[in-house]
Amino acid sequence: EDLSVVGSWSSLPLHKSYEAPFWGTTLPAAGDFNVELTTHNQMSLGLGDIYPLLGQGVYDVAMTVADYAVSDAPELEGLDVPLIALSADEARAMVDAARPMVSEIYRDRFNSHVLAIAPYPPQVVFCNAEISSLADLTGLKVRASGRMTAKLLEALGAEGVNVSFSEVPGALQKGVVDCAVTGAGSGYSAGWWEVSSHLLPIPLGGWDPVVTAINLDKWNGMSAENQALLTDQIKTGFEDLAWASAQDALVNDIACLTGNGECPSGDARSMTLVDVSDEDFARARDILTSEVLPEWAERAGGDWATRWNDSVGKVVGVEIK
Amino acid sequence: MIGYVSIGLLGLLALSIPVGIVLFLLGFGIDAFFSNFPLTKGLGNMVWSASNSATLIAIPFFVLLGEILVRSGVATRTYAALDRWVSWLPGGLVHANIATATMFSATSGSSVATAATVATVAMPQAEKLGYDPKLFSGAIAAGGTLGIMIPPSINLIVYGFLTQSSIPQLFLAGLIPGLGLALMFMLITVIICLIRPDLGGLRRTFPFPQMLRALIDLVPILMLFGMIVGSIYAGWATPTEAAAVGVAGAFLIALAFGGVSWDMLTQSLTGTVKITSMIMLIVIGASFLNFTLASAGLGRELTEFMDGLGLSPLGFILVVVVLYIVLGFFIETLSLMVVTIPIIVPMVLVQGYDVIWFGILMIVLIEMALITPPVGLNLYVVQGARKSGNLNEVMLGALPYCLTMLVMAFLLIAFPSIALFLPNALQ
Amino acid sequence: MELKVIAILRRLNKGVALFVGAGLLVCATFVLTDIIMRRFGTSLGGTEEIAGYAMALATSWGMAYTLLEMGHVRIDILRSRADSFKRALFDVFSMIVMSGVIITIALKAWPVLERSIKNGSTANTPLETPLVWVHLPWFAGWVWFALMATTITLCALSLLIKRRHGDTEQFIGAFAEQETLQ
Ligand code: NA
Ligand code: NA
């Protein structure tokens, strides 16, 4: 079976540690698969084009952050709601609950079959400003990516600013932005700790789940054995491994940034860890459920809100009214 | 596949098909012969995402800035002022060409725009004062290339955009190599003209008071540079937004010099649209070709080739230099960058080189490509501004400067701090 | 006849180019306003998104003007050595190929618009711009470019058949207008 595979960001650990070994070694070793692997940034694909082109059969398999595709499928935003999963286990439970909906969306919108959903590290908040609670974000300029995160920040009283990833350190230093949201590990390796003082370790940007999907015609044309083999292999050889390391990665990355605990990836830094109080958190959750999620329900239309309540909502204990 | 692309590129270019269209054709060819997938289905999406880019809007802004400066007479005054200061050197006015190009490089992000600006104001002088056309026009073509090394720079913006590295740091890193190149260009001119005084034309000295008065005419350009670069480092504007600041500044300067008229405005705007579309057809074609090449496994092919050579980091970087010089003969420079960066840069980084440093090295090589035939945009721009003579003269005249750039490339490899000193010092 | 058509197309596209240029100027003003407003702690919001759209539209609608001004870069190593008849052959061949490619692009641009109509797509940004608003004029720009390229090709072919190949040089030749290149 020949497969042309487009991976996610080539520079990030998910691709280097899990995607590349799986498609390059694990799968070809397990069965008769011949894989041609590249990544969407190496192809300079537009982020919003990755899944639509997959649906048209321009390549066989693609994986990227589901959030990049919400232009064509606003209902997909429900896969990655900020603040409702605080640990990797909770995030996985959320993703598993959403899985049937995600599969349906990919089938109907992108003519493809979902093979796996793996996490990027949770998207936490780096601030170059004295903050002690979520309420302190009010009036600050925050760099966020993704629509629901931007909307949540606006609802919290912060002002969204557009800055590309590589310009964030300069922008934080000069006060163009006061805070910026990214994965703890990315922030550590990109040196954001040099230009920011406070770290809010809550997933205000969600977990950025990365969906791996295969073109539906390709999938239907595969033999039942190969389908079973691929499904099985990608779960054990990719998805489970990526999730297993997610919680440790978060703990380690926060240790590296704040100096509370062992840092396996290099020198520990000394950012101030901001403790989010229960009331604080409850208030943010309240804004989420009373403003941000109902807005999403309207964007998504149909019965998506009900279905979300019955699946993801049940697992995380949130209801969209 | 690499063979197919090289031969196809040369053949189609030789048929005088527009460069941008050739890139699309090669993409279609890769789709037809090297890929099992319907890549052309992605054409519409590629065209949309390649042009829907807030980063690239810096291109029309910088072109417009140059148009305004030329059409309002500011460029001519700058040239005359620099002439007062440098024409006593062996080589005379040739130095004014280089100095003016350096000056405009500091306000323009594009080498083509810089060369065109200088050529427009300098060419009439060459004929009047009886200069050897080769060295005179070669100096403009080469000096113009500094437009992408001295900040601001569209090519550095594109490099930063594609490699996710910091654009302000790249701008800082380009400053010393850019000014260094300008000095080296002047030095080589002096050497050539000491050996062959007939190439240099008249050396002229001006009374000191005249030189002092001329300084006033440099003020507008320096102010413009201050506005553009200042707004970036003050944290007011992103490098792309700074191009808009530059347009506003050029307008204010043109107003102050009384050079704004309806005609001047419409000509500047249509001129901007023309150059922008010219560049964008090539950029879009290159990104489609890049998409097909990546899908068909060029990355793997190139990686295997480089791995197969089993080189040391130094050997590796020398192979990269040779690769860019060879590709630079035939490929338009912005396309060359867009096509090669996603493949070459990761390999360079694995060898332990710095991403900012390599950006500057690449810009030197790209500058060379701008003045090497057959595809050398600056050569054509300068030739276009001349009223007589043929292209060979410009090519020949640019050759010594081309070699100077090669020396700069080796200097950068030997002493990386030429590029990295400023960004590190100001970190 | 043919030259008259070309003259009309030139005037038409000069108007388009002016309009596009003015649009770019508006965009620059918009960016500038945002920079200034940020100094005062507010922001227009979404300038980056809008600049991207402006660039896509300026590109698609500016192409035909550049074509008529003979501004698209061509290499004329062989062509410049040929006589006027062979040069015309080079030029007409190049125009036929170009028209074919541009028509292909225009055709392939349709699915992009179709998708945003079918899905009612909105930009993945706080502005939630309905993508039809930008995809439609963008698509129209490429169709316009394809129409212009085809018309020019037909005019040139017609002149070639009438053995008036000398006349084609002034609208499909190479580099004629280089002196205005900035
Ligand atoms: Na410059
Ligand atoms: Na060249």
mmCIF file of C-alpha atoms in Angstrom, chain A residues 28-299:
data_model
loop_
_atom_site.group_PDB
_atom_site.id
_atom_site.type_symbol
_atom_site.label_atom_id
_atom_site.label_comp_id
_atom_site.label_asym_id
_atom_site.label_seq_id
_atom_site.Cartn_x
_atom_site.Cartn_y
_atom_site.Cartn_z
ATOM 1 C CA PRO A 28 6.428 0.071 7.213
ATOM 2 C CA ALA A 29 7.845 -2.521 9.639
ATOM 3 C CA ALA A 30 4.398 -3.703 10.715
ATOM 4 C CA GLY A 31 2.943 -4.316 7.277
ATOM 5 C CA ASP A 32 3.202 -3.772 3.581
ATOM 6 C CA PHE A 33 3.112 0.040 3.644
ATOM 7 C CA ASN A 34 5.267 2.296 1.528
ATOM 8 C CA VAL A 35 5.177 5.824 2.957
ATOM 9 C CA GLU A 36 6.248 9.142 1.407
ATOM 10 C CA LEU A 37 6.363 11.637 4.305
ATOM 11 C CA THR A 38 6.587 15.431 4.117
ATOM 12 C CA THR A 39 5.067 18.197 6.251
ATOM 13 C CA HIS A 40 2.624 20.976 5.480
ATOM 14 C CA ASN A 41 5.144 23.698 6.214
ATOM 15 C CA GLN A 42 7.681 22.087 3.879
ATOM 16 C CA MET A 43 5.007 22.183 1.184
ATOM 17 C CA SER A 44 4.093 25.744 2.206
ATOM 18 C CA LEU A 45 0.418 24.801 2.277
ATOM 19 C CA GLY A 46 -2.043 27.376 3.531
ATOM 20 C CA LEU A 47 -3.128 26.204 6.985
ATOM 21 C CA GLY A 48 -6.803 26.280 6.025
ATOM 22 C CA ASP A 49 -6.143 24.243 2.870
ATOM 23 C CA ILE A 50 -4.651 21.147 4.474
ATOM 24 C CA TYR A 51 -7.847 19.125 5.029
ATOM 25 C CA PRO A 52 -9.807 20.380 1.979
ATOM 26 C CA LEU A 53 -6.931 19.239 -0.252
ATOM 27 C CA LEU A 54 -6.879 15.920 1.604
ATOM 28 C CA GLY A 55 -10.555 15.532 0.750
ATOM 29 C CA GLN A 56 -9.797 16.120 -2.918
ATOM 30 C CA GLY A 57 -7.170 13.379 -2.828
ATOM 31 C CA VAL A 58 -4.162 15.612 -3.417
ATOM 32 C CA TYR A 59 -2.432 13.399 -0.827
ATOM 33 C CA ASP A 60 -3.572 10.356 1.169
ATOM 34 C CA VAL A 61 -3.006 11.256 4.799
ATOM 35 C CA ALA A 62 -2.752 14.618 6.548
ATOM 36 C CA MET A 63 -2.366 15.719 10.122
ATOM 37 C CA THR A 64 -2.572 19.175 11.602
ATOM 38 C CA VAL A 65 -4.241 21.221 14.305
ATOM 39 C CA ALA A 66 -8.008 20.796 13.933
ATOM 40 C CA ASP A 67 -8.440 24.473 14.729
ATOM 41 C CA TYR A 68 -6.861 25.426 11.369
ATOM 42 C CA ALA A 69 -9.896 23.967 9.595
ATOM 43 C CA VAL A 70 -12.675 25.776 11.459
ATOM 44 C CA SER A 71 -13.151 28.213 8.551
ATOM 45 C CA ASP A 72 -14.885 25.420 6.700
ATOM 46 C CA ALA A 73 -16.350 23.701 9.732
ATOM 47 C CA PRO A 74 -17.175 25.992 12.670
ATOM 48 C CA GLU A 75 -18.654 23.001 14.537
ATOM 49 C CA LEU A 76 -15.077 21.659 14.809
ATOM 50 C CA GLU A 77 -14.234 24.388 17.347
ATOM 51 C CA GLY A 78 -16.015 22.230 19.932
ATOM 52 C CA LEU A 79 -13.097 19.780 19.862
ATOM 53 C CA ASP A 80 -10.765 22.252 21.511
ATOM 54 C CA VAL A 81 -12.525 24.352 24.117
ATOM 55 C CA PRO A 82 -10.088 26.258 26.362
ATOM 56 C CA LEU A 83 -10.004 25.866 30.160
ATOM 57 C CA ILE A 84 -12.150 22.752 30.436
ATOM 58 C CA ALA A 85 -9.388 20.138 30.474
ATOM 59 C CA LEU A 86 -6.644 20.839 32.986
ATOM 60 C CA SER A 87 -4.620 17.638 32.772
ATOM 61 C CA ALA A 88 -3.627 15.378 29.914
ATOM 62 C CA ASP A 89 -6.038 12.701 31.171
ATOM 63 C CA GLU A 90 -8.937 15.127 31.142
ATOM 64 C CA ALA A 91 -7.922 16.360 27.701
ATOM 65 C CA ARG A 92 -7.872 12.822 26.383
ATOM 66 C CA ALA A 93 -11.272 12.101 27.907
ATOM 67 C CA MET A 94 -12.574 15.268 26.215
ATOM 68 C CA VAL A 95 -11.088 14.281 22.862
ATOM 69 C CA ASP A 96 -12.404 10.717 23.140
ATOM 70 C CA ALA A 97 -15.892 12.001 23.907
ATOM 71 C CA ALA A 98 -15.731 14.317 20.908
ATOM 72 C CA ARG A 99 -14.357 11.641 18.603
ATOM 73 C CA PRO A 100 -17.674 10.475 17.042
ATOM 74 C CA MET A 101 -18.565 14.094 16.232
ATOM 75 C CA VAL A 102 -15.106 14.758 14.820
ATOM 76 C CA SER A 103 -15.324 11.639 12.651
ATOM 77 C CA GLU A 104 -18.653 12.765 11.282
ATOM 78 C CA ILE A 105 -17.392 16.296 10.574
ATOM 79 C CA TYR A 106 -14.351 14.962 8.727
ATOM 80 C CA ARG A 107 -16.470 12.559 6.714
ATOM 81 C CA ASP A 108 -19.024 15.189 5.680
ATOM 82 C CA ARG A 109 -16.841 18.277 5.342
ATOM 83 C CA PHE A 110 -13.483 16.916 4.226
ATOM 84 C CA ASN A 111 -14.294 13.547 2.629
ATOM 85 C CA SER A 112 -11.896 11.813 4.997
ATOM 86 C CA HIS A 113 -11.676 9.259 7.781
ATOM 87 C CA VAL A 114 -10.181 10.145 11.171
ATOM 88 C CA LEU A 115 -7.313 7.847 12.186
ATOM 89 C CA ALA A 116 -6.000 9.475 15.349
ATOM 90 C CA ILE A 117 -6.158 12.569 17.546
ATOM 91 C CA ALA A 118 -2.979 13.534 19.400
ATOM 92 C CA PRO A 119 -2.274 16.597 21.549
ATOM 93 C CA TYR A 120 0.112 19.467 21.211
ATOM 94 C CA PRO A 121 1.187 20.620 24.676
ATOM 95 C CA PRO A 122 -1.452 22.741 26.409
ATOM 96 C CA GLN A 123 -1.394 26.371 25.395
ATOM 97 C CA VAL A 124 -0.473 28.368 28.506
ATOM 98 C CA VAL A 125 -0.011 32.097 29.131
ATOM 99 C CA PHE A 126 3.348 33.948 29.349
ATOM 100 C CA CYS A 127 3.114 37.484 30.727
ATOM 101 C CA ASN A 128 5.629 40.277 30.999
ATOM 102 C CA ALA A 129 3.444 41.997 33.540
ATOM 103 C CA GLU A 130 2.724 41.632 37.238
ATOM 104 C CA ILE A 131 -0.330 39.381 37.414
ATOM 105 C CA SER A 132 -1.707 37.306 40.224
ATOM 106 C CA SER A 133 -5.055 36.200 38.853
ATOM 107 C CA LEU A 134 -7.034 35.777 35.663
ATOM 108 C CA ALA A 135 -8.851 39.011 36.421
ATOM 109 C CA ASP A 136 -5.535 40.841 36.015
ATOM 110 C CA LEU A 137 -5.644 40.054 32.291
ATOM 111 C CA THR A 138 -8.303 42.741 31.942
ATOM 112 C CA GLY A 139 -6.980 45.583 29.823
ATOM 113 C CA LEU A 140 -3.781 43.763 28.859
ATOM 114 C CA LYS A 141 -2.709 43.171 25.260
ATOM 115 C CA VAL A 142 -2.556 39.442 24.641
ATOM 116 C CA ARG A 143 -1.288 37.542 21.629
ATOM 117 C CA ALA A 144 -3.489 34.526 20.976
ATOM 118 C CA SER A 145 -4.046 32.125 18.125
ATOM 119 C CA GLY A 146 -7.335 30.462 17.317
ATOM 120 C CA ARG A 147 -10.787 31.950 17.264
ATOM 121 C CA MET A 148 -12.274 30.571 20.486
ATOM 122 C CA THR A 149 -9.225 31.571 22.542
ATOM 123 C CA ALA A 150 -9.333 35.075 21.070
ATOM 124 C CA LYS A 151 -13.040 35.326 21.884
ATOM 125 C CA LEU A 152 -12.498 34.073 25.431
ATOM 126 C CA LEU A 153 -9.727 36.632 25.977
ATOM 127 C CA GLU A 154 -11.978 39.392 24.707
ATOM 128 C CA ALA A 155 -14.728 38.212 27.044
ATOM 129 C CA LEU A 156 -12.221 38.291 29.919
ATOM 130 C CA GLY A 157 -11.520 41.941 29.096
ATOM 131 C CA ALA A 158 -8.146 41.473 27.395
ATOM 132 C CA GLU A 159 -7.311 42.894 23.990
ATOM 133 C CA GLY A 160 -6.258 40.483 21.250
ATOM 134 C CA VAL A 161 -3.138 41.444 19.245
ATOM 135 C CA ASN A 162 -1.843 39.675 16.154
ATOM 136 C CA VAL A 163 1.898 38.938 16.285
ATOM 137 C CA SER A 164 3.663 36.076 14.513
ATOM 138 C CA PHE A 165 5.350 33.479 16.740
ATOM 139 C CA SER A 166 8.881 34.579 15.904
ATOM 140 C CA GLU A 167 8.167 38.210 16.810
ATOM 141 C CA VAL A 168 6.640 37.459 20.215
ATOM 142 C CA PRO A 169 9.862 37.849 22.271
ATOM 143 C CA GLY A 170 10.499 41.314 20.823
ATOM 144 C CA ALA A 171 6.860 42.264 21.241
ATOM 145 C CA LEU A 172 6.834 41.148 24.900
ATOM 146 C CA GLN A 173 10.055 43.003 25.625
ATOM 147 C CA LYS A 174 8.850 46.277 24.115
ATOM 148 C CA GLY A 175 5.369 46.031 25.509
ATOM 149 C CA VAL A 176 3.671 45.647 22.130
ATOM 150 C CA VAL A 177 1.961 42.748 23.898
ATOM 151 C CA ASP A 178 1.784 42.099 27.637
ATOM 152 C CA CYS A 179 1.048 38.401 27.408
ATOM 153 C CA ALA A 180 1.207 35.658 24.816
ATOM 154 C CA VAL A 181 -0.294 32.184 24.595
ATOM 155 C CA THR A 182 1.683 29.161 23.407
ATOM 156 C CA GLY A 183 2.753 25.660 24.423
ATOM 157 C CA ALA A 184 4.936 25.629 27.551
ATOM 158 C CA GLY A 185 7.650 23.662 25.728
ATOM 159 C CA SER A 186 7.653 25.942 22.684
ATOM 160 C CA GLY A 187 7.902 28.975 24.957
ATOM 161 C CA TYR A 188 10.813 27.385 26.819
ATOM 162 C CA SER A 189 12.781 26.488 23.700
ATOM 163 C CA ALA A 190 12.026 29.803 21.956
ATOM 164 C CA GLY A 191 13.386 31.699 24.962
ATOM 165 C CA TRP A 192 10.181 33.448 25.984
ATOM 166 C CA TRP A 193 11.290 33.184 29.637
ATOM 167 C CA GLU A 194 13.901 35.833 28.856
ATOM 168 C CA VAL A 195 11.277 38.421 28.121
ATOM 169 C CA SER A 196 8.401 37.461 30.384
ATOM 170 C CA SER A 197 8.112 37.271 34.131
ATOM 171 C CA HIS A 198 4.876 35.452 34.985
ATOM 172 C CA LEU A 199 3.484 32.109 33.871
ATOM 173 C CA LEU A 200 -0.207 31.203 34.073
ATOM 174 C CA PRO A 201 -0.102 27.401 33.834
ATOM 175 C CA ILE A 202 -3.727 26.962 32.754
ATOM 176 C CA PRO A 203 -4.673 25.909 29.193
ATOM 177 C CA LEU A 204 -6.220 29.210 28.134
ATOM 178 C CA GLY A 205 -5.441 28.242 24.544
ATOM 179 C CA GLY A 206 -6.739 24.676 24.877
ATOM 180 C CA TRP A 207 -4.681 21.643 23.852
ATOM 181 C CA ASP A 208 -4.572 22.200 20.079
ATOM 182 C CA PRO A 209 -5.486 18.587 19.197
ATOM 183 C CA VAL A 210 -3.807 17.368 16.016
ATOM 184 C CA VAL A 211 -6.115 15.238 13.878
ATOM 185 C CA THR A 212 -4.662 12.574 11.586
ATOM 186 C CA ALA A 213 -7.066 11.737 8.753
ATOM 187 C CA ILE A 214 -6.980 9.700 5.563
ATOM 188 C CA ASN A 215 -8.763 10.435 2.302
ATOM 189 C CA LEU A 216 -12.079 8.543 2.372
ATOM 190 C CA ASP A 217 -11.782 7.083 -1.132
ATOM 191 C CA LYS A 218 -8.292 5.866 -0.334
ATOM 192 C CA TRP A 219 -9.551 4.406 2.938
ATOM 193 C CA ASN A 220 -12.481 2.609 1.297
ATOM 194 C CA GLY A 221 -10.150 1.241 -1.373
ATOM 195 C CA MET A 222 -7.879 -0.403 1.216
ATOM 196 C CA SER A 223 -8.241 -4.070 2.145
ATOM 197 C CA ALA A 224 -9.960 -4.845 5.459
ATOM 198 C CA GLU A 225 -6.710 -6.281 6.848
ATOM 199 C CA ASN A 226 -4.778 -3.144 5.991
ATOM 200 C CA GLN A 227 -7.527 -0.959 7.467
ATOM 201 C CA ALA A 228 -7.408 -2.945 10.705
ATOM 202 C CA LEU A 229 -3.630 -2.942 10.766
ATOM 203 C CA LEU A 230 -3.389 0.814 10.237
ATOM 204 C CA THR A 231 -6.076 1.556 12.843
ATOM 205 C CA ASP A 232 -4.372 -0.669 15.369
ATOM 206 C CA GLN A 233 -0.820 0.478 14.665
ATOM 207 C CA ILE A 234 -1.577 4.181 14.739
ATOM 208 C CA LYS A 235 -3.272 3.825 18.122
ATOM 209 C CA THR A 236 -0.474 1.904 19.807
ATOM 210 C CA GLY A 237 2.462 3.264 17.815
ATOM 211 C CA PHE A 238 1.531 6.922 17.709
ATOM 212 C CA GLU A 239 -1.581 8.140 19.547
ATOM 213 C CA ASP A 240 -1.008 6.360 22.889
ATOM 214 C CA LEU A 241 2.674 7.316 22.941
ATOM 215 C CA ALA A 242 1.962 10.973 22.227
ATOM 216 C CA TRP A 243 -0.696 11.146 24.966
ATOM 217 C CA ALA A 244 1.441 9.233 27.453
ATOM 218 C CA SER A 245 4.148 11.847 27.282
ATOM 219 C CA ALA A 246 1.780 14.835 27.302
ATOM 220 C CA GLN A 247 1.277 15.111 31.076
ATOM 221 C CA ASP A 248 4.950 14.579 31.887
ATOM 222 C CA ALA A 249 5.865 17.098 29.235
ATOM 223 C CA LEU A 250 3.640 19.724 30.824
ATOM 224 C CA VAL A 251 5.006 19.101 34.317
ATOM 225 C CA ASN A 252 8.599 19.145 33.043
ATOM 226 C CA ASP A 253 8.129 22.233 30.909
ATOM 227 C CA ILE A 254 6.615 24.164 33.799
ATOM 228 C CA ALA A 255 9.477 23.010 36.032
ATOM 229 C CA CYS A 256 11.934 24.218 33.389
ATOM 230 C CA LEU A 257 10.277 27.606 33.169
ATOM 231 C CA THR A 258 9.790 28.244 36.876
ATOM 232 C CA GLY A 259 12.511 26.212 38.537
ATOM 233 C CA ASN A 260 9.980 24.305 40.681
ATOM 234 C CA GLY A 261 11.255 20.759 40.173
ATOM 235 C CA GLU A 262 13.598 18.879 37.839
ATOM 236 C CA CYS A 263 14.156 20.247 34.336
ATOM 237 C CA PRO A 264 15.234 17.452 31.980
ATOM 238 C CA SER A 265 15.553 19.643 28.877
ATOM 239 C CA GLY A 266 18.234 22.076 30.047
ATOM 240 C CA ASP A 267 18.724 24.909 32.526
ATOM 241 C CA ALA A 268 15.735 25.722 34.722
ATOM 242 C CA ARG A 269 14.500 29.329 34.594
ATOM 243 C CA SER A 270 12.835 31.403 37.252
ATOM 244 C CA MET A 271 9.504 32.668 36.018
ATOM 245 C CA THR A 272 6.884 33.352 38.656
ATOM 246 C CA LEU A 273 4.209 30.684 38.663
ATOM 247 C CA VAL A 274 0.797 32.310 39.041
ATOM 248 C CA ASP A 275 -1.578 30.309 41.197
ATOM 249 C CA VAL A 276 -5.065 30.456 39.809
ATOM 250 C CA SER A 277 -7.530 30.507 42.675
ATOM 251 C CA ASP A 278 -10.763 28.512 42.580
ATOM 252 C CA GLU A 279 -12.988 31.612 42.468
ATOM 253 C CA ASP A 280 -10.866 33.048 39.691
ATOM 254 C CA PHE A 281 -11.154 29.880 37.726
ATOM 255 C CA ALA A 282 -14.879 29.590 38.350
ATOM 256 C CA ARG A 283 -15.355 33.102 36.995
ATOM 257 C CA ALA A 284 -13.473 32.265 33.786
ATOM 258 C CA ARG A 285 -15.477 29.071 33.374
ATOM 259 C CA ASP A 286 -18.620 31.066 33.895
ATOM 260 C CA ILE A 287 -17.694 33.515 31.120
ATOM 261 C CA LEU A 288 -16.848 30.555 28.939
ATOM 262 C CA THR A 289 -20.199 28.875 29.430
ATOM 263 C CA SER A 290 -22.334 31.995 29.451
ATOM 264 C CA GLU A 291 -20.742 33.896 26.527
ATOM 265 C CA VAL A 292 -18.115 32.079 24.503
ATOM 266 C CA LEU A 293 -19.741 28.661 24.129
ATOM 267 C CA PRO A 294 -23.267 29.942 23.319
ATOM 268 C CA GLU A 295 -21.684 32.116 20.606
ATOM 269 C CA TRP A 296 -20.018 29.025 19.234
ATOM 270 C CA ALA A 297 -23.302 27.100 19.339
ATOM 271 C CA GLU A 298 -24.751 29.823 17.138
ATOM 272 C CA ARG A 299 -21.811 29.724 14.686
#
